[in-house]
Coordinates of C-alpha atoms in Angstrom, one line a residue:
M238 CA 139.5 143.1 135.3
K239 CA 138.1 139.9 133.7
V240 CA 136.6 141.9 130.9
V241 CA 140.0 143.4 129.9
E242 CA 141.8 140.0 130.4
R243 CA 139.8 138.6 127.4
W244 CA 141.8 140.7 125.0
L245 CA 145.2 140.6 126.6
L246 CA 146.0 137.0 125.5
L247 CA 144.1 137.3 122.2
L248 CA 146.0 140.4 121.0
V249 CA 149.6 139.2 121.8
G250 CA 150.1 138.0 118.2
T251 CA 148.2 140.7 116.4
V252 CA 149.2 144.1 117.6
V253 CA 152.1 146.5 117.2
L254 CA 152.7 148.5 120.4
V255 CA 154.4 151.8 119.7
T256 CA 155.7 153.3 122.9
D257 CA 156.2 157.0 123.4
V258 CA 157.9 158.7 126.3
T259 CA 155.3 161.4 126.3
C260 CA 152.4 159.0 126.5
K261 CA 151.8 156.7 129.5
K262 CA 149.6 154.4 127.5
P263 CA 151.1 152.7 124.3
H264 CA 149.7 153.4 120.9
I265 CA 148.2 150.3 119.3
L266 CA 148.1 149.4 115.6
Y267 CA 146.7 146.0 114.8
I268 CA 146.4 144.6 111.3
V269 CA 144.1 141.8 110.2
M270 CA 144.8 140.1 106.9
D271 CA 141.9 138.2 105.3
D272 CA 142.4 134.6 104.1
Q273 CA 146.2 134.8 104.6
G274 CA 147.6 131.3 105.1
Y275 CA 150.7 130.4 107.2
G276 CA 152.9 130.1 104.1
D277 CA 151.7 133.4 102.5
V278 CA 154.4 135.5 104.2
G279 CA 158.1 135.3 103.5
Y280 CA 159.4 134.7 107.0
T281 CA 157.6 131.4 107.5
Y282 CA 160.0 129.4 105.2
E283 CA 163.6 130.1 104.2
T284 CA 162.8 128.9 100.7
N285 CA 159.5 130.8 100.4
D286 CA 158.7 132.2 97.0
V287 CA 156.3 134.8 98.4
K288 CA 158.1 138.1 99.0
T289 CA 156.8 140.2 101.9
P290 CA 159.8 142.3 103.0
L291 CA 158.0 144.7 105.3
L292 CA 156.2 141.9 107.2
D293 CA 159.4 140.0 107.4
K294 CA 161.1 143.1 109.0
L295 CA 158.2 143.4 111.5
A296 CA 158.5 139.7 112.4
K297 CA 162.3 139.9 112.7
E298 CA 162.1 142.9 115.1
G299 CA 159.1 141.6 117.0
L300 CA 157.7 138.3 118.3
I301 CA 156.5 135.5 116.1
I302 CA 153.8 133.3 117.8
E303 CA 153.6 130.0 115.9
R304 CA 151.0 128.1 118.0
H305 CA 148.1 130.6 118.0
Y306 CA 145.3 130.2 115.5
A307 CA 142.5 132.3 114.0
A308 CA 139.2 131.1 112.7
W309 CA 139.2 130.0 109.1
M310 CA 136.6 132.6 107.9
C311 CA 136.2 136.3 108.0
T312 CA 133.3 137.0 110.4
P313 CA 134.3 134.5 113.1
T314 CA 137.8 135.9 113.2
R315 CA 136.7 139.5 113.4
A316 CA 134.1 138.6 116.1
S317 CA 136.8 137.0 118.2
I318 CA 139.1 140.0 118.0
M319 CA 136.3 142.4 118.8
T320 CA 134.8 140.5 121.7
G321 CA 137.7 138.4 123.1
R322 CA 135.5 135.3 122.8
Y323 CA 135.6 132.1 120.8
P324 CA 133.3 132.2 117.8
I325 CA 131.3 129.2 119.1
T326 CA 130.3 131.1 122.2
L327 CA 128.8 133.7 119.8
G328 CA 127.0 131.2 117.7
I329 CA 128.8 132.2 114.5
Q330 CA 131.5 129.6 114.2
H331 CA 130.2 127.9 111.0
D332 CA 129.8 130.7 108.4
V333 CA 130.2 134.4 107.5
F334 CA 127.5 137.1 107.6
Q335 CA 125.9 137.2 104.2
P336 CA 125.0 140.4 102.3
H337 CA 121.5 141.9 102.4
T338 CA 120.6 140.0 105.6
E339 CA 119.7 141.1 109.2
E340 CA 122.8 139.3 110.6
C341 CA 124.7 141.4 113.1
L342 CA 127.2 140.8 115.9
N343 CA 125.2 140.7 119.1
E344 CA 124.7 144.3 120.1
K345 CA 124.8 143.4 123.8
E346 CA 128.5 142.3 123.5
L347 CA 131.1 144.7 124.8
L348 CA 133.7 145.3 122.1
L349 CA 137.4 146.0 122.3
P350 CA 137.2 149.6 120.8
E351 CA 134.5 150.4 123.4
V352 CA 136.8 149.3 126.2
V353 CA 139.9 151.2 125.0
R354 CA 137.9 154.3 124.1
H355 CA 136.5 154.3 127.7
N356 CA 140.1 154.3 128.8
G357 CA 141.0 157.4 126.9
Y358 CA 142.0 156.1 123.5
A359 CA 141.1 157.5 120.1
T360 CA 139.8 154.6 118.0
H361 CA 139.8 154.2 114.3
H362 CA 138.8 151.4 111.9
I363 CA 140.1 151.0 108.4
G364 CA 139.0 148.4 105.7
K365 CA 136.6 145.6 106.1
W366 CA 133.9 145.4 108.8
H367 CA 131.8 142.3 108.0
L368 CA 130.1 142.2 111.4
G369 CA 126.7 143.3 110.2
Y370 CA 125.1 146.4 108.8
A371 CA 121.3 145.7 109.1
R372 CA 120.9 148.6 111.6
W373 CA 122.9 151.6 112.4
S374 CA 123.6 150.1 115.8
C375 CA 125.5 147.3 114.0
M376 CA 128.0 149.6 112.3
A377 CA 131.6 150.1 113.4
C378 CA 131.0 153.8 114.4
M379 CA 128.3 152.7 116.8
R380 CA 130.4 149.9 118.3
G381 CA 133.2 151.9 119.8
F382 CA 135.1 153.4 116.8
D383 CA 135.4 157.2 116.5
T384 CA 135.8 156.8 112.7
S385 CA 135.4 154.0 110.2
Y386 CA 136.6 154.0 106.6
G387 CA 136.1 151.1 104.2
Y388 CA 133.3 148.6 103.5
V389 CA 130.7 146.7 105.5
S390 CA 130.2 143.5 103.5
G391 CA 132.4 140.5 103.0
E392 CA 134.1 141.4 99.8
I393 CA 134.2 144.1 97.2
G394 CA 135.9 144.7 93.9
Y395 CA 139.4 146.1 94.4
M396 CA 138.9 148.9 91.9
D397 CA 135.1 149.4 91.6
H398 CA 134.3 148.8 95.3
E399 CA 131.1 147.0 94.4
L400 CA 129.4 143.8 95.5
G401 CA 126.5 142.5 93.4
G402 CA 126.1 145.8 91.7
Y403 CA 125.9 147.8 94.9
Y404 CA 128.6 150.3 95.8
D405 CA 130.1 149.6 99.2
F406 CA 132.7 152.2 100.2
Y407 CA 132.0 154.7 103.0
E408 CA 133.3 156.8 105.8
C409 CA 131.6 157.4 109.1
S410 CA 132.3 159.1 112.4
Y411 CA 130.6 159.3 115.7
S412 CA 130.8 161.6 118.7
D413 CA 128.5 162.3 121.7
E414 CA 128.3 165.9 120.6
E415 CA 127.6 165.4 116.8
G416 CA 126.1 161.9 116.7
L417 CA 126.6 159.7 113.7
N418 CA 128.0 161.1 110.4
F419 CA 127.9 158.7 107.4
Q420 CA 128.8 159.3 103.7
S421 CA 129.4 157.2 100.6
L422 CA 132.8 157.8 99.0
G423 CA 132.0 157.6 95.3
E424 CA 135.0 159.8 94.4
D425 CA 137.3 156.9 95.3
Y426 CA 135.8 154.7 92.5
G427 CA 138.6 153.2 90.4
V428 CA 141.3 153.5 93.0
Y429 CA 142.9 150.3 94.2
S430 CA 141.3 149.8 97.6
N431 CA 144.4 148.8 99.6
Y432 CA 146.2 152.0 98.4
L433 CA 143.2 153.9 100.0
Y434 CA 143.6 152.0 103.3
N435 CA 147.3 152.7 103.5
K436 CA 146.7 156.4 102.7
R437 CA 144.0 156.6 105.4
A438 CA 146.2 154.9 108.0
K439 CA 149.0 157.3 107.3
Q440 CA 146.7 160.3 107.6
I441 CA 145.4 159.1 110.9
I442 CA 148.8 158.5 112.4
E443 CA 150.5 161.7 111.1
S444 CA 147.6 163.9 112.2
H445 CA 147.1 162.3 115.6
D446 CA 148.1 164.1 118.8
P447 CA 150.8 161.8 120.4
D448 CA 149.7 162.8 123.9
T449 CA 146.5 160.9 123.3
P450 CA 146.8 157.1 123.1
L451 CA 145.8 155.8 119.7
S452 CA 144.1 152.5 118.8
C453 CA 143.9 151.9 115.1
T454 CA 142.9 148.7 113.2
S455 CA 143.6 148.1 109.5
Q456 CA 141.7 145.2 108.1
C457 CA 143.0 144.5 104.7
S458 CA 141.7 142.1 102.0
Q459 CA 144.6 141.3 99.6
Y460 CA 143.9 137.6 99.6
I461 CA 140.2 137.8 98.9
P462 CA 139.5 136.3 95.5
P463 CA 139.5 137.2 92.7
I464 CA 143.0 138.4 93.4
L465 CA 143.8 141.7 91.6
R466 CA 146.9 143.7 91.6
P467 CA 147.2 147.4 90.5
Q468 CA 148.6 147.9 87.0
S469 CA 151.4 150.1 88.3
T470 CA 153.1 147.3 90.2
T471 CA 155.6 144.7 89.1
T472 CA 154.5 141.2 90.0
V473 CA 157.2 138.8 91.2
L474 CA 154.6 136.1 91.9
I475 CA 151.0 136.0 90.8
M476 CA 149.0 134.8 93.9
S477 CA 146.3 133.1 91.8
D478 CA 149.0 130.7 90.5
V479 CA 150.1 129.7 94.0
P480 CA 148.7 126.6 95.7
C481 CA 146.7 127.2 98.9
R482 CA 149.0 127.6 101.9
Q483 CA 146.3 127.9 104.5
C484 CA 146.9 124.4 105.9

């Protein structure tokens, strides 16, 4: 029971529970936004010039928790969500995992997707991982996720999906029957990454058997610099011109 209790308090402010009368266990969708400050959503201030109508709608229809805090960097935040522990207890409170290193979230830690999968959930990861990729055992598909779609490093180009000249966009899956399946997704080069994440989430949800409980995480990166918007959108406010609201 204590293992499960780690996440019950942690996830109160980060999940959307979708109940279904045909399913005894709720479906879980939790979204992680990189580097998003308190003032970077519309519902935090009545006079806010940042327009986020969909998030505002979710907040209005749900619960806003204003006195819970995340770590100020990517890796510590993700490690807390995955383990239910404070980053300082994992020894990674001061920095993020750097590319091309052997850094990896302790492989002895029991992670949230492993717990829910053990309890009958289908588990899917979308977007940024940033918890290590030095060994296959560090990868999302080997840490409790049935599938993972996105990138393993800390940041990539929104259109070219590259970091330091290396292409970092992949899909992997794992099952006891077939083992690990991994492939690079070069055909998605030039497509705005957050469009790809949204498309993937929609595919997972629409094709999922509602009788099986679903746990899906979408870990987006709209606020990772340099900020880039797709050419097809109309910009009401250019985020690079906005003062930092993370404090």
